[in-house]
PDB file of C-alpha atoms in Angstrom:
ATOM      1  CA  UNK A   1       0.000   0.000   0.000  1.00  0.00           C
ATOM      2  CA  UNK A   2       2.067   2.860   1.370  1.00  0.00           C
ATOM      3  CA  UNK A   3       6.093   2.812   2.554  1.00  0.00           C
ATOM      4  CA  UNK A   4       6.810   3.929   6.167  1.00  0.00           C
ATOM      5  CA  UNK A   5       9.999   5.497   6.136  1.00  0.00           C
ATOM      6  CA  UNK A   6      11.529   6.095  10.126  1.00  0.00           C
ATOM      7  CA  UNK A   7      14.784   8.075   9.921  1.00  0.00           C
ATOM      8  CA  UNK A   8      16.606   7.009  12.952  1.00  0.00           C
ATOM      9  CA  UNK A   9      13.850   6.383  15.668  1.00  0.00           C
ATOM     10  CA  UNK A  10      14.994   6.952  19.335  1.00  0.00           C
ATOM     11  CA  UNK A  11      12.041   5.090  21.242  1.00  0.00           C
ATOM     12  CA  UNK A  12      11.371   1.370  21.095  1.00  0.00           C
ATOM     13  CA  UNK A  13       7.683   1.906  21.501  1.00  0.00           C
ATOM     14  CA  UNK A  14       7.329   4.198  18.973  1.00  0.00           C
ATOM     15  CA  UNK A  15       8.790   1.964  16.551  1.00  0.00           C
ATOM     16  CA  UNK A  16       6.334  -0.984  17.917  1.00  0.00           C
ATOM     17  CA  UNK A  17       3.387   1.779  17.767  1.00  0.00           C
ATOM     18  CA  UNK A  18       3.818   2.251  14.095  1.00  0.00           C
ATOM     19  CA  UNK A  19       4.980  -1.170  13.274  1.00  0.00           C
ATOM     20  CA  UNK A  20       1.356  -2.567  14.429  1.00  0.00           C
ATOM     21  CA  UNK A  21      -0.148   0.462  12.249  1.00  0.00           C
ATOM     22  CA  UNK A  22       1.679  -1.147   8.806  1.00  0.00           C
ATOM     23  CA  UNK A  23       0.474  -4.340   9.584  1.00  0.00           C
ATOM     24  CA  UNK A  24      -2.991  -3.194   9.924  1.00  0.00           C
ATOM     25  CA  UNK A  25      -2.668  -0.975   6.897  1.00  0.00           C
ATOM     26  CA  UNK A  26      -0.667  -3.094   4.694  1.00  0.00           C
ATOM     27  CA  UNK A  27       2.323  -0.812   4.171  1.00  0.00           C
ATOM     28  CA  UNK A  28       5.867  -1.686   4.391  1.00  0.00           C
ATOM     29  CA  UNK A  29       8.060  -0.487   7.148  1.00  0.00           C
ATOM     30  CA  UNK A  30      11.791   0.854   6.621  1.00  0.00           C
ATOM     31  CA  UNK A  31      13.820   1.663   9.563  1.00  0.00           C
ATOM     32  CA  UNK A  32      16.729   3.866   8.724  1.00  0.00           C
ATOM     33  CA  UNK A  33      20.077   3.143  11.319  1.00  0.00           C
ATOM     34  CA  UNK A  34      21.250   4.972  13.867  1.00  0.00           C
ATOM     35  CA  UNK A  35      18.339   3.822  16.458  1.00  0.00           C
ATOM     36  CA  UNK A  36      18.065   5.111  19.668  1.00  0.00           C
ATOM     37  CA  UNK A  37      17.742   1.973  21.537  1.00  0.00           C
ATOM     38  CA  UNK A  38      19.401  -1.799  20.555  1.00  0.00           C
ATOM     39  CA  UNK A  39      17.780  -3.878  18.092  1.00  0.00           C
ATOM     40  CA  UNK A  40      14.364  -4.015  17.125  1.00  0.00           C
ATOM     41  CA  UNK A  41      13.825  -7.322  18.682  1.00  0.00           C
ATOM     42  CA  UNK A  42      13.750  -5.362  21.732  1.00  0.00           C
ATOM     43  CA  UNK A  43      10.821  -6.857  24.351  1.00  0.00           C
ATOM     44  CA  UNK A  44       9.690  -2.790  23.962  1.00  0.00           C
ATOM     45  CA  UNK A  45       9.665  -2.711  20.288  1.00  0.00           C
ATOM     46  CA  UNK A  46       7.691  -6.249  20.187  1.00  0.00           C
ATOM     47  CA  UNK A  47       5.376  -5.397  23.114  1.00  0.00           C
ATOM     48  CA  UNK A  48       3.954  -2.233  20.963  1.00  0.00           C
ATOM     49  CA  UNK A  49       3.510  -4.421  18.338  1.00  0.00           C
ATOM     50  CA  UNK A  50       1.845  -7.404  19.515  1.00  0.00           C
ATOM     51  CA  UNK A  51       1.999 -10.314  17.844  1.00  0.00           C
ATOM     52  CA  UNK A  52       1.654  -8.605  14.564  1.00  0.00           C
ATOM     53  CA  UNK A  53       5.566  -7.671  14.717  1.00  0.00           C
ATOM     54  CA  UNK A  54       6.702 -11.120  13.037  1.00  0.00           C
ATOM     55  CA  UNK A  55       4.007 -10.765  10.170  1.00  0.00           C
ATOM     56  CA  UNK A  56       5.306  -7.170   9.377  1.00  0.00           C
ATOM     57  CA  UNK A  57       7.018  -6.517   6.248  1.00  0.00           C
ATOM     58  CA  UNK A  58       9.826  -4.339   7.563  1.00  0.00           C
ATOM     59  CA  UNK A  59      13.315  -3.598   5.932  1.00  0.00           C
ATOM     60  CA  UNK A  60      16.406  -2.136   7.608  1.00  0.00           C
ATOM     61  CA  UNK A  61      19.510   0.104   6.519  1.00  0.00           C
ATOM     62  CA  UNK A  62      22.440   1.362   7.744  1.00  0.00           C
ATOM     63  CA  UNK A  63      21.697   4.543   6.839  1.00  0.00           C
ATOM     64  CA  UNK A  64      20.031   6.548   4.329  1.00  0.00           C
ATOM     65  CA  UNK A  65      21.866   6.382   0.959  1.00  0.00           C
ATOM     66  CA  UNK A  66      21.593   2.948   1.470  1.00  0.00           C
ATOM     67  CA  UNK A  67      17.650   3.413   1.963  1.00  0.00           C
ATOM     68  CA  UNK A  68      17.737   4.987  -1.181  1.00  0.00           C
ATOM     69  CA  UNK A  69      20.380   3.003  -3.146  1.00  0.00           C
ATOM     70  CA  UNK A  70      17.137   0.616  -3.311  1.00  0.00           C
ATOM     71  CA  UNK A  71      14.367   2.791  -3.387  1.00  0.00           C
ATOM     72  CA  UNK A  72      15.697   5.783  -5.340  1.00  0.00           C
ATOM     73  CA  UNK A  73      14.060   9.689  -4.677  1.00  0.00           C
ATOM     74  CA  UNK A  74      11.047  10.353  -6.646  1.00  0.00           C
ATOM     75  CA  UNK A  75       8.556  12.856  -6.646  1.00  0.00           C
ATOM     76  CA  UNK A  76       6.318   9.941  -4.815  1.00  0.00           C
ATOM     77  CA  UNK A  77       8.715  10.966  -1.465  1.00  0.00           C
ATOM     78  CA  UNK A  78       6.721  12.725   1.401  1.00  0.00           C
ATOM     79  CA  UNK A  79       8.844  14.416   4.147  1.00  0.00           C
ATOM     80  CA  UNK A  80       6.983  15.030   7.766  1.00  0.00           C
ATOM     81  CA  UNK A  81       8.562  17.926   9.413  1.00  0.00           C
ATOM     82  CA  UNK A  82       7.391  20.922  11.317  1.00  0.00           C
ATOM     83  CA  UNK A  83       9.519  23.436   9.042  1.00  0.00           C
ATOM     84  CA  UNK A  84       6.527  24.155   6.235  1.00  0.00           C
ATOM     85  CA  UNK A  85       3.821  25.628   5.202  1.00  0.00           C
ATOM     86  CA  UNK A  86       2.469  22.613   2.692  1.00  0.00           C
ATOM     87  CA  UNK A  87      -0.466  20.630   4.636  1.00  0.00           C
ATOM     88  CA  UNK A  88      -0.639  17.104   4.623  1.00  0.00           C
ATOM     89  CA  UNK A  89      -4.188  17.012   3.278  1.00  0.00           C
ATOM     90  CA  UNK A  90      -2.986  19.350   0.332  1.00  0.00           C
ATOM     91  CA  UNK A  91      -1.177  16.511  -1.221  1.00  0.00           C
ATOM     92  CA  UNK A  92      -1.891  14.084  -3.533  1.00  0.00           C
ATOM     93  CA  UNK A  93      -0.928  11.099  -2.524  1.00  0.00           C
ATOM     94  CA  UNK A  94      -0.636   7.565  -4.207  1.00  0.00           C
ATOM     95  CA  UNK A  95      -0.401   4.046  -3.639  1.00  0.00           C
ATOM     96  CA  UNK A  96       3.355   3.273  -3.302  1.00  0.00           C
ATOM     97  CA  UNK A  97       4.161   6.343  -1.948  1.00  0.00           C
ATOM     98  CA  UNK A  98       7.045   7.026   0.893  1.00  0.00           C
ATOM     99  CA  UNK A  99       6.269   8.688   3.978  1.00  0.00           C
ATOM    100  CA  UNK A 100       9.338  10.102   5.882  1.00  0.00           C
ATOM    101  CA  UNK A 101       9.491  10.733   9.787  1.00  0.00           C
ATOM    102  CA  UNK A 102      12.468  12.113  11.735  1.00  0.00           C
ATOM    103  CA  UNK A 103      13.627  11.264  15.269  1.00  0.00           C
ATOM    104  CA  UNK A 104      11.320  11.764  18.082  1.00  0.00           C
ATOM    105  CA  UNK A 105      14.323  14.271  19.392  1.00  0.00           C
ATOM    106  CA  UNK A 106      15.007  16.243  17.014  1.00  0.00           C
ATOM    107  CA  UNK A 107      12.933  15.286  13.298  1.00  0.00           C
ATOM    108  CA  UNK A 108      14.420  15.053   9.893  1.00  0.00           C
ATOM    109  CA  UNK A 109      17.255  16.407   9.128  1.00  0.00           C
ATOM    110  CA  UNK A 110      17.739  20.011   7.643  1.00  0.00           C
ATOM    111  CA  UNK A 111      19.748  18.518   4.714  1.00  0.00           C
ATOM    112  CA  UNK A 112      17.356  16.054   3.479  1.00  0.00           C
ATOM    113  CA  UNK A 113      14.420  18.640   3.616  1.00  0.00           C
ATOM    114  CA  UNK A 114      16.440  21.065   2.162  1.00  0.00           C
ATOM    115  CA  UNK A 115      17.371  18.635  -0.749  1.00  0.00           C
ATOM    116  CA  UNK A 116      13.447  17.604  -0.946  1.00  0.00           C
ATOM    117  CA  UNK A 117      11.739  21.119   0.007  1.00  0.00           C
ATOM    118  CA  UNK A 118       8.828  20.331  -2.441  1.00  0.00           C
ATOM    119  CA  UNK A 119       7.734  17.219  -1.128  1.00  0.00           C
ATOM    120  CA  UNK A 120       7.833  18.353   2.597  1.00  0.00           C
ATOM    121  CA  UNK A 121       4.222  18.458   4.596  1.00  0.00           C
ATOM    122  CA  UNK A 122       3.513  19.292   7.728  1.00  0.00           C
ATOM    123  CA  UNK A 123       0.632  18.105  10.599  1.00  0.00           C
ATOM    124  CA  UNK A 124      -0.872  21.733  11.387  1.00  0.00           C
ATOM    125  CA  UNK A 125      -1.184  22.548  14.983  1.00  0.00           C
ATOM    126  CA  UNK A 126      -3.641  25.735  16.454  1.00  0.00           C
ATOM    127  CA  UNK A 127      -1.102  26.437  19.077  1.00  0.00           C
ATOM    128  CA  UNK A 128       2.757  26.726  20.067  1.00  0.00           C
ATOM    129  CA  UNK A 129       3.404  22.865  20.298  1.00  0.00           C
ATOM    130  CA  UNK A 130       6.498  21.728  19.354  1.00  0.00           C
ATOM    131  CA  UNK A 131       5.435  18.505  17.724  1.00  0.00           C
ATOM    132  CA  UNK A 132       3.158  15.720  17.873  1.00  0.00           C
ATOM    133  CA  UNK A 133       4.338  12.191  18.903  1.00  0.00           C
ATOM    134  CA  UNK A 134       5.767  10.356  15.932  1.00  0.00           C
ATOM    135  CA  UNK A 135       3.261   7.448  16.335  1.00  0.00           C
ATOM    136  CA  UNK A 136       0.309   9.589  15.831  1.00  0.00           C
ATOM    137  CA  UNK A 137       1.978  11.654  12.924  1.00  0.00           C
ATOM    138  CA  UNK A 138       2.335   8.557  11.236  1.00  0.00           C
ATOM    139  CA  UNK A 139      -1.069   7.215  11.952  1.00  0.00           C
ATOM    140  CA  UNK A 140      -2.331  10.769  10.678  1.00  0.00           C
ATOM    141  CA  UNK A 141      -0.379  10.893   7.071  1.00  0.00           C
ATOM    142  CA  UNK A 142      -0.792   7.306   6.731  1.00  0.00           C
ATOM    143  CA  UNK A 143      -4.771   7.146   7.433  1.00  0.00           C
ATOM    144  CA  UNK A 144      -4.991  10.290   5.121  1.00  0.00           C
ATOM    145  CA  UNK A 145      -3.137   8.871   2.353  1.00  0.00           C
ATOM    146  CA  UNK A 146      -5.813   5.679   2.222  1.00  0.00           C
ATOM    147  CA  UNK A 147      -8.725   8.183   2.697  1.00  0.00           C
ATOM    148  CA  UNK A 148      -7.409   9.141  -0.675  1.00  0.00           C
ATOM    149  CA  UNK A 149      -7.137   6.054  -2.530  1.00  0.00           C
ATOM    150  CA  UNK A 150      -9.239   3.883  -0.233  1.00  0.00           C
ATOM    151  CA  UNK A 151     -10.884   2.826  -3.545  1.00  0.00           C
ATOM    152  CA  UNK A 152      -8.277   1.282  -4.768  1.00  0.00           C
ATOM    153  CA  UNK A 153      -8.113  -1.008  -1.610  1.00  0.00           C
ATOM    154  CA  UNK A 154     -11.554  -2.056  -1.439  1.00  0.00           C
TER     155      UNK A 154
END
């Protein structure tokens, strides 16, 4: 359906959180390396997941040339970040597309979204928050992206 992209996630749970999401919305799940924690076999990475984890399809890189060594930059690349104006629900998105989401810490970084400025969107907020938690960011793009092609899922 859709490619979860998490560019060096800090938190175990997160990473369970939104692993359990791609199972339930058939999408793939890429980790990108550095994490934050040990492995993802972590008992907090699995316990977010439930048993879903082991029925996931998830891929992991060292790090993100490698990411996109196999799944090269296309105009189909979405980048989550706090630093634009572009809404989420003011793209068009597809089936196959890649959704990108930054550390918990500190998001994506400013040379990717530099390098990418036209496919950035942003979550909008009606306040001075910071950020939302990465799970529900995810869970937001993600759920708005099928809303858009759900009938092509049917």
């Amino acid at each position: 359906m859709f490619n979860l992209v998490l560019h060096e996630p800090r938190i175990p749970g997160n990473v369970g959180t939104i692993g359990r999401l791609a199972f339930a919305m058939n999408c793939t799940l890429h980790l990108i390396k550095p994490y934050g924690f040990g492995e993802i076999t972590e008992k907090e990475v699995r316990r977010a997941g439930l048993d879903y984890w082991y029925d996931l399809e998830i891929y992991e890189y060292e790090n993100i040339e490698e990411f996109w060594e196999k799944n090269p930059i296309s105009n189909r690349h979405f980048f989550a970040t706090t630093k634009t104006d572009k809404v989420y629900f003011d793209a068009k998105f597809e089936k196959g597309d890649f959704f990108y989401f930054g550390r918990e810490d500190a998001g994506l970084p400013e040379s990717i979204m530099d390098k990418h400025k036209e496919g950035c969107i942003t979550i909008p907020m009606t306040n001075d928050a910071r950020s939302l938690n990465i799970a529900n960011s995810v869970s937001i793009v993600a759920y708005e992206a099928l809303r858009q092609n759900f009938k092509d899922f049917k």
